[in-house]
Structures are given as structure tokens and as C-alpha cells.
Coordinates of C-alpha atoms (C1' of nucleotides) in Angstrom, one line a residue:
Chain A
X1 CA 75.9 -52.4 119.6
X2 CA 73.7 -53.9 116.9
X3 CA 75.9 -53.7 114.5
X4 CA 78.6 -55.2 116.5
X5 CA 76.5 -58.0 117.6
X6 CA 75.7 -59.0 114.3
X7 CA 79.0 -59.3 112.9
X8 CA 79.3 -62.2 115.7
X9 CA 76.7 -63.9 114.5
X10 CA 77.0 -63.1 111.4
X11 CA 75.6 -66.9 110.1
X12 CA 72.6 -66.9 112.1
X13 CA 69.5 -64.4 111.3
X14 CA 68.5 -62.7 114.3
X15 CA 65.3 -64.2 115.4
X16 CA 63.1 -60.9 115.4
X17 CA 63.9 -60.9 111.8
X18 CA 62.7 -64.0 110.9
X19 CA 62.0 -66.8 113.3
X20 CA 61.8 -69.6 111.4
X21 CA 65.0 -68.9 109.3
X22 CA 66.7 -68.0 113.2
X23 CA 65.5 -71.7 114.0
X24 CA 67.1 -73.1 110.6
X25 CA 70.3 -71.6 110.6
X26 CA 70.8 -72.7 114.1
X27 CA 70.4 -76.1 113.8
X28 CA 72.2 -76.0 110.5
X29 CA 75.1 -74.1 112.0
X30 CA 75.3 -76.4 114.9
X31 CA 75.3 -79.7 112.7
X32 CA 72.6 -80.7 114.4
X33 CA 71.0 -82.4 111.2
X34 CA 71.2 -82.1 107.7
X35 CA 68.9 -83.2 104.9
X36 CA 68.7 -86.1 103.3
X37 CA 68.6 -87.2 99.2
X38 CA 65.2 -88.2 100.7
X39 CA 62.7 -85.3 100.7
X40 CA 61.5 -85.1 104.6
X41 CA 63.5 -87.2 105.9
X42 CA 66.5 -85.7 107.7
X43 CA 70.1 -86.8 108.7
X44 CA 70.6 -86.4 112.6
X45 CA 74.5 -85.5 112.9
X46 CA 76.3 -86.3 116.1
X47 CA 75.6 -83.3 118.4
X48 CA 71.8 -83.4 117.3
X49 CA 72.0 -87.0 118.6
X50 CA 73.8 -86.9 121.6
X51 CA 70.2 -84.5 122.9
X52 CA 68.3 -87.0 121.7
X53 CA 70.3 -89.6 123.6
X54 CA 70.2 -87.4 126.8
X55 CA 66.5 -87.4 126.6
X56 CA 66.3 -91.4 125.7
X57 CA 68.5 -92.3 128.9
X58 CA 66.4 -89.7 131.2
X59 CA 63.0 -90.8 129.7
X60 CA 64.6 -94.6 129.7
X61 CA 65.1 -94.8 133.4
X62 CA 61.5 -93.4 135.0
X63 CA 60.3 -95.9 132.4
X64 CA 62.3 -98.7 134.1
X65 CA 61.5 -97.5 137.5
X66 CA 57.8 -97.2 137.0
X67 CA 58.2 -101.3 136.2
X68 CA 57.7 -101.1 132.2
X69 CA 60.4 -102.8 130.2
X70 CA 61.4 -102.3 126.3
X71 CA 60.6 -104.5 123.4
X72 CA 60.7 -104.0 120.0
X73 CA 57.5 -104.7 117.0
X74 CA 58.5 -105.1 113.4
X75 CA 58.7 -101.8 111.1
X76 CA 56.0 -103.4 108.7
X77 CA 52.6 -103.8 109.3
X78 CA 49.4 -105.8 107.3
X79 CA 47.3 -103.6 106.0
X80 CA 44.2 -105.6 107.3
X81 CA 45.8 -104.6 110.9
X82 CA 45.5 -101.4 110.3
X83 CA 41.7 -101.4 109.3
X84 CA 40.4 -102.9 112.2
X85 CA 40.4 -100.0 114.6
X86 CA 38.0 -97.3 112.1
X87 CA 38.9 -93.9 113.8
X88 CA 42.2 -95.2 113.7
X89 CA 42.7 -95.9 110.5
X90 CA 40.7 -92.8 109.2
X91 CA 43.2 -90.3 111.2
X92 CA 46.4 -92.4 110.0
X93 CA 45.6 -93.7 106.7
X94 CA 45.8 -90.5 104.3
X95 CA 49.5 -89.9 106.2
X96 CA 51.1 -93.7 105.9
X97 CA 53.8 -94.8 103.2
X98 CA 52.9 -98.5 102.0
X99 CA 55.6 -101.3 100.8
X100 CA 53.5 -103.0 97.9
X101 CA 56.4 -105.7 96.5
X102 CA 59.2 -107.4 98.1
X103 CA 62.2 -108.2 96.0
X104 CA 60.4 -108.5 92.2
X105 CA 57.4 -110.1 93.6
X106 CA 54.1 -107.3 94.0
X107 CA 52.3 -108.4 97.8
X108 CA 49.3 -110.5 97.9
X109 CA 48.6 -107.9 100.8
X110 CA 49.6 -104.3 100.9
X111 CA 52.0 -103.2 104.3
X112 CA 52.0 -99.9 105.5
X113 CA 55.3 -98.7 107.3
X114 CA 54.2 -98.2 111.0
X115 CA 53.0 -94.9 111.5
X116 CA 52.4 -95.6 115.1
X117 CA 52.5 -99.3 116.4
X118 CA 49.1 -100.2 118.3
X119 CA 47.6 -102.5 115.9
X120 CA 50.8 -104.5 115.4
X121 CA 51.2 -104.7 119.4
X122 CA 47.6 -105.6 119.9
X123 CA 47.5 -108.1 117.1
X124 CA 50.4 -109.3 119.6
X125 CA 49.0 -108.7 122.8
X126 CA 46.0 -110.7 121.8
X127 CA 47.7 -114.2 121.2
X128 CA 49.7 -113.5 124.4
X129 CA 47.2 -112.4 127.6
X130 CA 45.2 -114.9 128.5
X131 CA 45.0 -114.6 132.4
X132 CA 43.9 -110.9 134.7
X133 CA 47.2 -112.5 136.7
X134 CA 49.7 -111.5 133.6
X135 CA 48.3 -107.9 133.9
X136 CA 49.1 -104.8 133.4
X137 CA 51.1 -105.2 130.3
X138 CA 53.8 -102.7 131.1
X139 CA 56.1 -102.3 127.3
X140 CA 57.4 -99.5 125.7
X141 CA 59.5 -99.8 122.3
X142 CA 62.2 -97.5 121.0
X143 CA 62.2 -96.8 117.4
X144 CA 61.1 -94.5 114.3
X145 CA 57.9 -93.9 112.9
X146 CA 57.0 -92.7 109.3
X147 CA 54.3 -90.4 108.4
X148 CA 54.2 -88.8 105.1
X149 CA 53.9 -85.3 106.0
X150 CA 53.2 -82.7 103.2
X151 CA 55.9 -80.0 104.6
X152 CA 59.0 -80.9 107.0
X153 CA 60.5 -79.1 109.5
X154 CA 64.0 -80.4 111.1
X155 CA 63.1 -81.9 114.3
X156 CA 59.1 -80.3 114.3
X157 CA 57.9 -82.4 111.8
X158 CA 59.5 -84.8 109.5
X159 CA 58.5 -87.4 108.0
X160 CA 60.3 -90.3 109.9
X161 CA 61.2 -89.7 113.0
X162 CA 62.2 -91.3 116.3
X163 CA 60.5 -91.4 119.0
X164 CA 59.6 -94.0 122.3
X165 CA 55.7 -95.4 122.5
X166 CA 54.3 -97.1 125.5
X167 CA 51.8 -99.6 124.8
X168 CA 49.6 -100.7 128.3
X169 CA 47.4 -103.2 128.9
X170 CA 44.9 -102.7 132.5
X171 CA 42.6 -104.4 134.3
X172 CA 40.2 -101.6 135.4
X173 CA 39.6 -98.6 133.5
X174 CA 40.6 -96.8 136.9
X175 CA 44.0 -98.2 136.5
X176 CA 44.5 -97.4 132.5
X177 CA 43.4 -94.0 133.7
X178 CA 46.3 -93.5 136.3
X179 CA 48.8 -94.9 134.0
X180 CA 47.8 -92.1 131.6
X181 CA 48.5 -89.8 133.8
X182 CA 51.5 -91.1 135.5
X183 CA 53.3 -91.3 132.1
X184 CA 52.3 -87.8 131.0
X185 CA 53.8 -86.4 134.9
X186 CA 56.8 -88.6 133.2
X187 CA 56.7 -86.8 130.0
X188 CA 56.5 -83.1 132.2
X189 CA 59.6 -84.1 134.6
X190 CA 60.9 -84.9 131.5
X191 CA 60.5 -80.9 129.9
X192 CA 60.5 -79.4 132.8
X193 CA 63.8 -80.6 134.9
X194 CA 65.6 -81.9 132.2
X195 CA 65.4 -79.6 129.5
X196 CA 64.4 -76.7 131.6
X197 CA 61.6 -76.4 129.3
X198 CA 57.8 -74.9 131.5
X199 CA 54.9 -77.4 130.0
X200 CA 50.8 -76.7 130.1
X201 CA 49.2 -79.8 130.9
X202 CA 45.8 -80.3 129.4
X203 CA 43.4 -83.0 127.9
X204 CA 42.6 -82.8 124.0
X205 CA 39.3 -81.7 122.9
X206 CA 37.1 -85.1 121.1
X207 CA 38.2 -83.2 117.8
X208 CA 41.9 -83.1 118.1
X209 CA 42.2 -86.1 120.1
X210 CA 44.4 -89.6 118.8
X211 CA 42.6 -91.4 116.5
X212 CA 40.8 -94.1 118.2
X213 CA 41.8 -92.7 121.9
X214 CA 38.9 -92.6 124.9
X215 CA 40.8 -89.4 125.9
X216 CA 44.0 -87.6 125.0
X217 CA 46.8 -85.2 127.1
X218 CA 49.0 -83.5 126.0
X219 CA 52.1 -81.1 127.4
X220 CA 52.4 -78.2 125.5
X221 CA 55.9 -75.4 125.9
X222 CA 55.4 -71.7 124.7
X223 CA 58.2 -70.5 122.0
X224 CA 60.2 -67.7 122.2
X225 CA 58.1 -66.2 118.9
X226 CA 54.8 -67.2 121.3
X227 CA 53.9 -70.3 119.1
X228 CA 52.9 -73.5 121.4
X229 CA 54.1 -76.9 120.7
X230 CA 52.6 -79.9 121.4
X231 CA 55.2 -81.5 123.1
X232 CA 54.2 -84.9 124.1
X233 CA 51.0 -86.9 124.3
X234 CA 49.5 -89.6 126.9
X235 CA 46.4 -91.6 125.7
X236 CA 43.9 -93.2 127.1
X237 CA 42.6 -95.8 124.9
X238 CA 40.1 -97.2 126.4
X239 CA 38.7 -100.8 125.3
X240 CA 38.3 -99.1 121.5
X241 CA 41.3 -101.1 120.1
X242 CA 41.5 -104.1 122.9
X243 CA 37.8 -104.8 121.1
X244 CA 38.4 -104.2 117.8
X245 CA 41.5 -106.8 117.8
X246 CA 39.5 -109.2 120.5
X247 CA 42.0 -108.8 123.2
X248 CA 40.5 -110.8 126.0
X249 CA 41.2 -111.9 129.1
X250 CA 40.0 -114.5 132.1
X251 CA 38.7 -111.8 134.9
X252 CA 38.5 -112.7 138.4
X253 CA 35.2 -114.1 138.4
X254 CA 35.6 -116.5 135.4
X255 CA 34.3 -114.4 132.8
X256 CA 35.9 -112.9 130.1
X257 CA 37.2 -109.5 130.0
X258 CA 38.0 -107.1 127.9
X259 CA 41.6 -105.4 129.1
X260 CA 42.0 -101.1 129.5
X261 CA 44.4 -99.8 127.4
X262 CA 47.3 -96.7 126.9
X263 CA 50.1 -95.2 124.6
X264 CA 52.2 -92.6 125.5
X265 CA 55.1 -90.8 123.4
X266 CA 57.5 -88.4 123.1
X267 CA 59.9 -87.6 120.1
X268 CA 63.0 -85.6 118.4
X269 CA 60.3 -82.5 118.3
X270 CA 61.4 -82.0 122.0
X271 CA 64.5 -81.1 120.6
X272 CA 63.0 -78.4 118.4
X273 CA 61.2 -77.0 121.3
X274 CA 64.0 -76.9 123.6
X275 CA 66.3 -75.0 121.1
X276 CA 63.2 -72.5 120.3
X277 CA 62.8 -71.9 124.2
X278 CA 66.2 -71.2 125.3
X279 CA 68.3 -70.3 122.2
X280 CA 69.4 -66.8 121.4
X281 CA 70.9 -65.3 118.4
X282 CA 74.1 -66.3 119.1
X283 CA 73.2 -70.0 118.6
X284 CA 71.9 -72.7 121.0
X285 CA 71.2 -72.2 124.8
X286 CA 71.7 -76.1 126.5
X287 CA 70.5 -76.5 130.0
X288 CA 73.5 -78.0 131.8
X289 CA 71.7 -81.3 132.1
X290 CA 70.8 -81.6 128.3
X291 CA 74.6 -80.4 127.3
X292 CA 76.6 -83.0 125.9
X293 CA 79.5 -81.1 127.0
X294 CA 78.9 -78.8 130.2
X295 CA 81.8 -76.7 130.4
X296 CA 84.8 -76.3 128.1
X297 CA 88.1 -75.0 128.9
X298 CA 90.1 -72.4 126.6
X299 CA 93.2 -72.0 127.5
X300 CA 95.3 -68.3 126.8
X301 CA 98.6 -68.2 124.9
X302 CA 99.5 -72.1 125.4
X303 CA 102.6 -71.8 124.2
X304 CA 103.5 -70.1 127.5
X305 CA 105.2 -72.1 130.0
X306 CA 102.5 -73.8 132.7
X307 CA 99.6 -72.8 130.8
X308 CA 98.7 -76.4 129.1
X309 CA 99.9 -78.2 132.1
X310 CA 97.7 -75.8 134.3
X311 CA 95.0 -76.3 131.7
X312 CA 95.1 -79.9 132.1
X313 CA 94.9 -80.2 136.0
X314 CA 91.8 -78.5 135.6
X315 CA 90.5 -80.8 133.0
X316 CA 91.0 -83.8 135.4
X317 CA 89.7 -82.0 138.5
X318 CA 86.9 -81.2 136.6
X319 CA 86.0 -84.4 135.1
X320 CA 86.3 -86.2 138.7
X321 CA 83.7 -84.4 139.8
X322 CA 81.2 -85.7 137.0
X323 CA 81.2 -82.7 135.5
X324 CA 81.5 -83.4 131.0
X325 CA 84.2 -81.1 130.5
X326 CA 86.0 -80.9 127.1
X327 CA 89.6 -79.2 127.0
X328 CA 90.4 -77.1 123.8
X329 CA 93.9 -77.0 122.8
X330 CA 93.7 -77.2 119.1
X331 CA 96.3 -74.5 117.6
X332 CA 94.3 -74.0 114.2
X333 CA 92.0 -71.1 115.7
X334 CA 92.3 -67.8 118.1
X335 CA 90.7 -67.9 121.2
X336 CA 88.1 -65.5 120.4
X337 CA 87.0 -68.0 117.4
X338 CA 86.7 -70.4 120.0
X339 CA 84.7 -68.3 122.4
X340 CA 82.4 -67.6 119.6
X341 CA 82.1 -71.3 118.6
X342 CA 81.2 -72.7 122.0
X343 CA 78.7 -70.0 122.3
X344 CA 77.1 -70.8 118.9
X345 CA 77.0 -74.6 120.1
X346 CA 75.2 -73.5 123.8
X347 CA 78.2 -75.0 126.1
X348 CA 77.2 -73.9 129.3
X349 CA 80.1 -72.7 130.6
X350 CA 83.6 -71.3 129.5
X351 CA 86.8 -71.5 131.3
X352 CA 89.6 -69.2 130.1
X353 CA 92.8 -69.9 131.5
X354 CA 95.9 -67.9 130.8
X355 CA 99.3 -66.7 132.5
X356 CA 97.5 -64.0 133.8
X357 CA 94.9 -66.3 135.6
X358 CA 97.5 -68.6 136.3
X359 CA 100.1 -66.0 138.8
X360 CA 96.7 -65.1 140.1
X361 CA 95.1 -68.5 141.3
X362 CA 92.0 -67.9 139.2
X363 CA 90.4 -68.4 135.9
X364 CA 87.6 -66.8 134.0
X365 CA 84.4 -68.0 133.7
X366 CA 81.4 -66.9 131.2
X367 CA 78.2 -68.7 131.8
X368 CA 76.7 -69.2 128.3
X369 CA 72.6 -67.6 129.2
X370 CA 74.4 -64.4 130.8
X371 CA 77.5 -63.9 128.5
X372 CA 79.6 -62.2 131.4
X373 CA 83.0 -62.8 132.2
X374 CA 83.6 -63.8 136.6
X375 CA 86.9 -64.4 137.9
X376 CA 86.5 -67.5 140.0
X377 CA 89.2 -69.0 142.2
X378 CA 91.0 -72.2 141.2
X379 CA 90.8 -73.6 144.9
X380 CA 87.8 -75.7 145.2
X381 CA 87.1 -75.0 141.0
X382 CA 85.3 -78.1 140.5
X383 CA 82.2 -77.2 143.5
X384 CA 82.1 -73.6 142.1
X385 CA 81.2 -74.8 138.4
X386 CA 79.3 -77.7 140.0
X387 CA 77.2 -75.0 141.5
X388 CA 77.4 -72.4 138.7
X389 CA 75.6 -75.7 136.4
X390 CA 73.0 -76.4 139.2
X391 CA 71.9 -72.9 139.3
X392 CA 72.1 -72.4 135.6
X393 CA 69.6 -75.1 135.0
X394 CA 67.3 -73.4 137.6
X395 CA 67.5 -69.7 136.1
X396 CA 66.9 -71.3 132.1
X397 CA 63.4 -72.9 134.0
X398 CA 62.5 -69.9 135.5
X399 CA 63.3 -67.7 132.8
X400 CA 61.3 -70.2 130.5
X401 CA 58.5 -69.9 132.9
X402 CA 58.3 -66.0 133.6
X403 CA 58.4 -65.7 129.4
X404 CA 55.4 -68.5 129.7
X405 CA 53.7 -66.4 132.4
X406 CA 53.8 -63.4 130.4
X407 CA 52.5 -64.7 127.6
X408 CA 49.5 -66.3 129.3
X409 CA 46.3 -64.1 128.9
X410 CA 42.8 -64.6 131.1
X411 CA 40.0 -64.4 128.6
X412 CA 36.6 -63.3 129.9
X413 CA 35.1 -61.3 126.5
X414 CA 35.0 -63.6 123.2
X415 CA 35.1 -60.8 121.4
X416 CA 37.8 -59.0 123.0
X417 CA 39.5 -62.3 122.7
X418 CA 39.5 -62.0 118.9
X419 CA 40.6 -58.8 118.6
X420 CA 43.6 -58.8 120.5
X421 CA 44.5 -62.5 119.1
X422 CA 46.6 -61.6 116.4
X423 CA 48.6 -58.9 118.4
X424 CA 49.2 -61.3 121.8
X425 CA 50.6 -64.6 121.1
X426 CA 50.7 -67.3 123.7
X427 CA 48.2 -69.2 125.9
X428 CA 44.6 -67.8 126.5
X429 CA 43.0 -69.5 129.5
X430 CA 39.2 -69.5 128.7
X431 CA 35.9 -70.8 129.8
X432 CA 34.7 -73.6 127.4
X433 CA 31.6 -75.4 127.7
X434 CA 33.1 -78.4 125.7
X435 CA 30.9 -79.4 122.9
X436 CA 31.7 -79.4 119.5
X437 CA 30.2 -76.7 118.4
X438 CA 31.7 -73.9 120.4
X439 CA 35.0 -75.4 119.4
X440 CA 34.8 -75.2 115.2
X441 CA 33.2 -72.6 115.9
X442 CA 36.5 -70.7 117.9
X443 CA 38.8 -72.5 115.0
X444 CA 36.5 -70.9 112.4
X445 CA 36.6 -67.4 113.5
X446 CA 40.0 -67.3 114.7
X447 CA 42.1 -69.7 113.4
Chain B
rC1 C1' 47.4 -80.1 99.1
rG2 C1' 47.0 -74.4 98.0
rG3 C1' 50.1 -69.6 97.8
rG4 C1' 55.1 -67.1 97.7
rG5 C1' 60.7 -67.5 97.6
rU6 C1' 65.4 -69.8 96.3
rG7 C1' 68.8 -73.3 93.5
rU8 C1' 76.1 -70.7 90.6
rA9 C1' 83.0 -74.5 94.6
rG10 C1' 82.0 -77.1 101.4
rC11 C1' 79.1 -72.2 103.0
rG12 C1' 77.3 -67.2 101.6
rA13 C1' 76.7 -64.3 97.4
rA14 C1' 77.7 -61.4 92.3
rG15 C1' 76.9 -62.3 87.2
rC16 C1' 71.1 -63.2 84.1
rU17 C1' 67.5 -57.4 82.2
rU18 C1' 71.2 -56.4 77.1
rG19 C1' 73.9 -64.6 75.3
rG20 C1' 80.6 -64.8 74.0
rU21 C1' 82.6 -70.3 78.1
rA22 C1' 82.4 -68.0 85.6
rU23 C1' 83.8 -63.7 89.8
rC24 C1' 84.2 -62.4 95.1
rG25 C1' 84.2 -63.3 100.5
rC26 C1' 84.5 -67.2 104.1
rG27 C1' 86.1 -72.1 104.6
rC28 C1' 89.9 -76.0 102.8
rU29 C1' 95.5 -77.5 101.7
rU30 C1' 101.0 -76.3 102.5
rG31 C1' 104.7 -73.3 105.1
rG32 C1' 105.7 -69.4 108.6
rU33 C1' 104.4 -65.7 112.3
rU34 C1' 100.4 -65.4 116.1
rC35 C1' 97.0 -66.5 120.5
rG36 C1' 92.8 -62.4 126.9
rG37 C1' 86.4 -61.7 121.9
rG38 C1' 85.7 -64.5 115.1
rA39 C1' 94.6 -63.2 113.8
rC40 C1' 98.1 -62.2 109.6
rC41 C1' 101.5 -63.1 105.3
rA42 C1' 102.7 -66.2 101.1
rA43 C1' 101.7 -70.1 97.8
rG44 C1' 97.8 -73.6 96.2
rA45 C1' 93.4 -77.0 95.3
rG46 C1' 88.3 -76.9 94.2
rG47 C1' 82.6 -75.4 90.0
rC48 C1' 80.7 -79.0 82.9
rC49 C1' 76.2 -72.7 87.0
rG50 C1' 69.8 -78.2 90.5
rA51 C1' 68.2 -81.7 86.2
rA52 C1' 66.2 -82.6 81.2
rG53 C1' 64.9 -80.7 76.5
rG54 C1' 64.7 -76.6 73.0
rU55 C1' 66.4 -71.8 70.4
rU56 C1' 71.4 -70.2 68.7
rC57 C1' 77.7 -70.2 65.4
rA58 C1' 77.6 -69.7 70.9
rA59 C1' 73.4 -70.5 76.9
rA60 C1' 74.7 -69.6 84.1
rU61 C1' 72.0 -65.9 81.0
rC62 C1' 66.4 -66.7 76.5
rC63 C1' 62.0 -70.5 76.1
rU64 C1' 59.6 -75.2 78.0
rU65 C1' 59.3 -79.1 81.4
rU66 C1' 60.9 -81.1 85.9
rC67 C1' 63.2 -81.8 90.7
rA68 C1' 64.8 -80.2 95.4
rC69 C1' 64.9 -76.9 99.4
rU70 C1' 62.5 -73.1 102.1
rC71 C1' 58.5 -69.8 104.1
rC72 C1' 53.0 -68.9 105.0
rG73 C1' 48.4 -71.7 105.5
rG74 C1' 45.3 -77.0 106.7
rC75 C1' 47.0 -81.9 109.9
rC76 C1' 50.2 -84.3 113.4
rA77 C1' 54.8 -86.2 118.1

RNA sequence: CGGGGUGUAGCGAAGCUUGGUAUCGCGCUUGGUUCGGGACCAAGAGGCCGAAGGUUCAAAUCCUUUCACUCCGGCCA
């Protein structure tokens, strides 16, 4: 059985060989990106995209409904901007790429290409809020970032990549504080039923925290090889930058105020996690509602009278449901090519349809997590697959979440702890008492 | 930024120790037969061996330098 299974997959290195080259050769394989003449920086091919674009349009619309609108800051910011907020600029500074001459001409002033955007968007914020009646600010832009990162990972960590920021502006600190958390339970509907992906929800410790935030949260998912990932962060920012760039405001009673602030953002990492939490080695796992294609139909020996035409009344039954489906009649490749392609590429489901299927009133159907073949009836085909997707989606979470579950350890004994450490990957839930100490103190001894 | 690994056709590799002008599989092109788990036959196209310099009559092979990718650490979305 190994044997055989490896053959299949023969392009993709099972992942209890080697993780990381498992991760690599499946987004390779898959086209998902490819790198660039530019060292860290990486070429997002179509399919990588259209996940990215799945998430953008999910993300997009609670945005919109939770009454914050898009804008867009410039790509270049003064480096004068960037000094005014001094955690900030201590956390960003050794990681930003600077423009120093523009055509032949060397800049009076050095520009840093943004690394994150809050000092551009408060240098803007302060010339526009004047009045507590304009607030809350409400804006989130769509765009890339750069940070020049030492090693690169496609999708973990790259050196530019895209990713949505919201930038708030509050009245009360009570009100920054629920925006905070409003956009993080965003950023967990977001994992959790869209990509199927289980997130731990948790506040940063003052040492790991944004640089310049009042307080930080995070979602983090468990991978397969028991590694977390920082999937997405929330900040409150308290007055630290709405200070340092004077952003004021005329309060209620006359006197000027000092607004509450936030930024919030998710990126292309999610993608990484989402193929390290559900892929196999076969190639990518897609929950239904992240698939760019949901099911794809394969039809048998379509040279055969009534197979194509059969083939394609399914393709347009399916499709008026609002299901994606995507109908392979190409001629270059054998059917069991196919089946092996749409498997490397995570469809979620595969039709076959044959002669045999067709005198019967039935096709076959392989859901792409379980891998086995089920005769399902042609009457009523577009509810069963419509079904089939919505319970897919719901088995990827929980089996995401039982794998998370497993994986989480209670820690009473510190020194048990660091024993079994290197032998139980995944999430320790521990008593902390939350100073400083204690916590270089944990990094030092174990990492 | 420290430590390891790898660069030979689109992809994966052999050749390097012991120098003699590049080989194999997959893919690609053309034609035909196939099609229920990676089909087969035939004929083709494609590489100045990551880059630069050196040694030599002669370098993929030896020497020096350099670049890129990758993995493991420290930091981040």
C-alpha cells in the first residue's frame, strides 16, 4: 500500500518525511506561486489567487456590514513619519526597505516603503477629524506591505505581501476596545467557517505585542506537523500614535480630545495555514467554500454515444444550483490522470460519468477528504452534491478541531512541561502570572 | 544574521572522485490508436551544465570568488 500510494504522488514528499519540503512541493505542484527574479518576493499564479480572492470577498463583506468602507494610502512613506511613534519605529525599522532617489535625483528625505500604514493614515487622520460628531473613523485599505525578511517562506513569510489593515479612530477607549474585539471575532468567522480552519483566541504578552499597541490579539491554527501559526492580529492602539501624530479632536464638552485607536489584519499567510491544516499527501484539501472550483465532472469513454451530452446536462444542472462546477472533456489525458490531478489540486468533489452510469441513472462520486467512490442517483443530482459540499465543509472543521483538541495539553508541573515539550507539539494551556520575567524566563529555557 | 544542503533541457535526476565537448525519465510538438485510477506506438524539438575569473592543448568535472534557492534556528501577518 505504501508503495502504491507513493507512486501516485510521486511529486509530492510525503509529509512525515519532511514537512516543510511536503508544504513546498504542494504549493509548487499546484501553481500556486512561483518565485520571483526578486529574492523573497514571490509570484502568486492564478489558483494561488483565486484563495486569496475568496478570502478578500468573505473578509470584504463583514467589513462593509460592520459600517467600515475601503480607501487606499500611498505605497511611500517620509521617513520623519515613521519616527514619531518610538516603539513603533524600533519594532519596524531594522525590517523596512527605503527609496533614497527618485529618477537621477538622491531625496532630500529618505522614504521607507510601508511596512504597515499607521503613520501615513494618522499623518492623514490628523488634518481631517476635527469634530467627536465625525467619529469613529471606520477605514480599511487593501494592499501589499514590504518587510525585508531574512528567510522567505511562500505564503508564511515573504517579504511583500498582501494583506487588508483596518485603521480606527474612537471616541472612548471602551469603544476602540470593542472594535478590537469585534474585528478579531471577524478575523475567527473568517478561519473558522470559511476556511474550516479551528483558531485559539488570545491576547499577546507586552513582549510580543505590535510595536506601539496598548494591547494585541491574535488567532492562532494548529498545523498538521503541531506548529502554530499566528494567523491574524487585532490591536488596540490606544492614544500611543493618535498623540504622537497630535490627532485631536473637539469632545462633547468643548475640550479637546485625544481619539482611541485600532488596526486589524489578516494576510496571504492564511493561505499557508489553510493548506498545512487540511492538505494530505496527495496535494491540497480545499473546504468547499474556499474551492475555486467545488466539484468537477469526468466524464468515461466520451467518445461513446450520450456520454458528453449526458456530461453536459449535468454541468448546467449543476451550475444552476450555484454550485462552481467545471466539466473536463479535454482528450489529451486518461481519466485516471485526471482523477489524480483534481485530487493533487483539492477539488472537493468528483463526478465520473460513463455509459455504465449512464443505462443506470447514476454517477460516481469521490469526495476529495475521504477518497471513496459512492454511486449517487442523477434525479435530484444537484441537492445531493449541494449537501455532500455543506457537510464536507463541516467534517474538514471538525476534523481540524479534534487534531487541535488532541494536540492541546493542560500544564500543571513546569518541569514536567519541559520535558515532554520536545516530544508533544501543539498548544500547552498554562497558569501565567504575566510579568516579564516568568515569560523570558519560559522562552529561555524552552525555546 | 548564524549553521547545513542544492544549482546540469519546462520538471526530476545521472555524469564530477580519476578533465576529452552531455545522458536518462517525465513533460512538450506532430500523426495514429486509446479512455471506469497517472494509456500506447512512431517520428521530432529543446541544454554554451547558476554566474564570473583562473589552471590546462582541453573544464559540467580541478581551484577562487559570487549569486540564487532551500532547510534548521532568532523576528514577524
Amino acid at each position: 500500500m505504501a508503495k502504491k500510494e507513493k507512486d501516485f504522488v510521486k511529486e509530492i514528499t510525503p509529509m512525515e518525511e519532511d514537512f516543510s519540503r511536503w508544504y513546498t512541493d504542494v504549493i509548487l505542484k499546484n501553481e500556486l506561486v512561483d518565485y520571483s527574479p526578486v529574492k523573497g518576493f514571490m509570484v502568486i499564479r492564478p489558483y494561488g489567487y483565486a484563495l486569496w480572492e475568496k478570502i478578500q470577498s468573505y473578509a470584504d463583506e463583514k467589513f462593509k456590514a460592520t459600517g467600515h468602507k475601503n480607501m487606499y494610502f500611498p505605497l511611500l512613506i517620509p521617513e520623519s513619519l515613521l519616527n514619531k511613534e518610538k516603539e513603533h519605529v524600533e519594532g519596524f525599522a531594522p525590517e523596512v526597505a527605503w527609496v533614497t532617489q527618485g529618477g537621477n535625483q538622491v531625496l532630500a528625505e529618505r522614504l521607507v516603503i510601508r511596512p504597515t500604514s499607521e503613520t501615513i493614515i494618522c499623518y492623514m487622520y490628523k488634518k481631517w477629524l476635527s469634530s467627536y460628531r465625525e467619529l469613529p473613523y471606520l477605514y480599511n485599505q487593501w494592499c501589499s506591505v514590504v518587510r525585508w525578511e531574512k528567510t522567505t517562506r511562500p505564503f508564511l513569510r515573504t517579504s511583500e505581501f498582501l494583506w487588508q489593515e483596518g485603521h480606527t479612530l474612537h471616541e472612548t477607549e471602551e469603544e476602540a476596545q470593542t472594535e478590537t474585539l469585534k474585528m478579531l471575532d471577524i478575523y475567527r468567522q473568517v478561519a473558522e467557517d470559511l476556511m474550516a480552519m479551528p483558531v485559539v483566541i488570545g491576547q499577546k504578552s507586552e513582549k510580543e505585542k505590535f510595536a506601539g499597541a496598548h494591547a494585541t490579539y491574535t488567532m492562532e491554527a494548529l498545523m498538521h506537523d503541531g506548529q502554530a501559526l499566528q494567523a491574524g492580529t487585532s490591536h488596540n492602539l490606544g492614544q500611543h500614535f493618535t498623540k504622537a501624530f497630535d490627532i485631536k479632536f473637539q469632545g462633547r464638552t468643548g475640550k479637546e480630545e485625544y481619539p482611541y485607536h485600532t488596526s486589524w489584519g489578516i494576510s496571504t499567510r492564511l493561505i499557508g495555514g489553510l493548506i498545512m491544516v487540511h492538505s494530505d499527501n496527495r496535494g491540497l484539501v480545499l473546504p468547499p467554500k474556499m474551492a475555486p472550483t467545488q466539484v468537477v465532472i469526468i466524464p468515461i469513454a466520451q467518445k461513446k454515444e450520450g456520454v458528453l451530452e449526458k456530461a453536459n446536462e449535468l454541468f448546467d444542472k449543476i451550475k444552476a444550483k450555484g454550485i462552481r462546477v467545471e466539466l473536463d472533456d479535454s482528450t489529451d489525458n486518461s481519466p485516471g490522470w485526471k482523477f489524480n490531478q483534481y485530487e493533487m489540486k483539492g477539488y472537493p468533489i468528483r463526478i465520473e460519468i460513463g455509459p455504465r452510469d449512464i443505462e443506470n441513472n447514476q454517477a460516481v462520486s469521490v469526495r476529495r477528504d475521504k477518497l471513496e467512490k459512492e454511486i449517487i442517483s442523477l434525479d435530484n443530482i444537484e441537492e445531493t452534491l449541494s449537501e455532500m459540499l455543506d457537510t464536507m465543509q463541516k467534517d474538514l472543521f471538525e476534523k481540524a478541531k479534534a487534531h487541535r483538541d488532541a494536540h492541546t495539553y493542560v500544564v500543571k508541573d513546569y518541569e514536567q512541561y519541559k520535558k515532554d515539550l520536545p516530544t508533544k507539539p501543539g498548544f500547552a494551556k498554562m497558569m501565567w502570572c504575566g510579568c516579564r520575567e516568568c515569560e523570558d524566563k519560559l522562552k529561555e529555557e524552552t525555546g
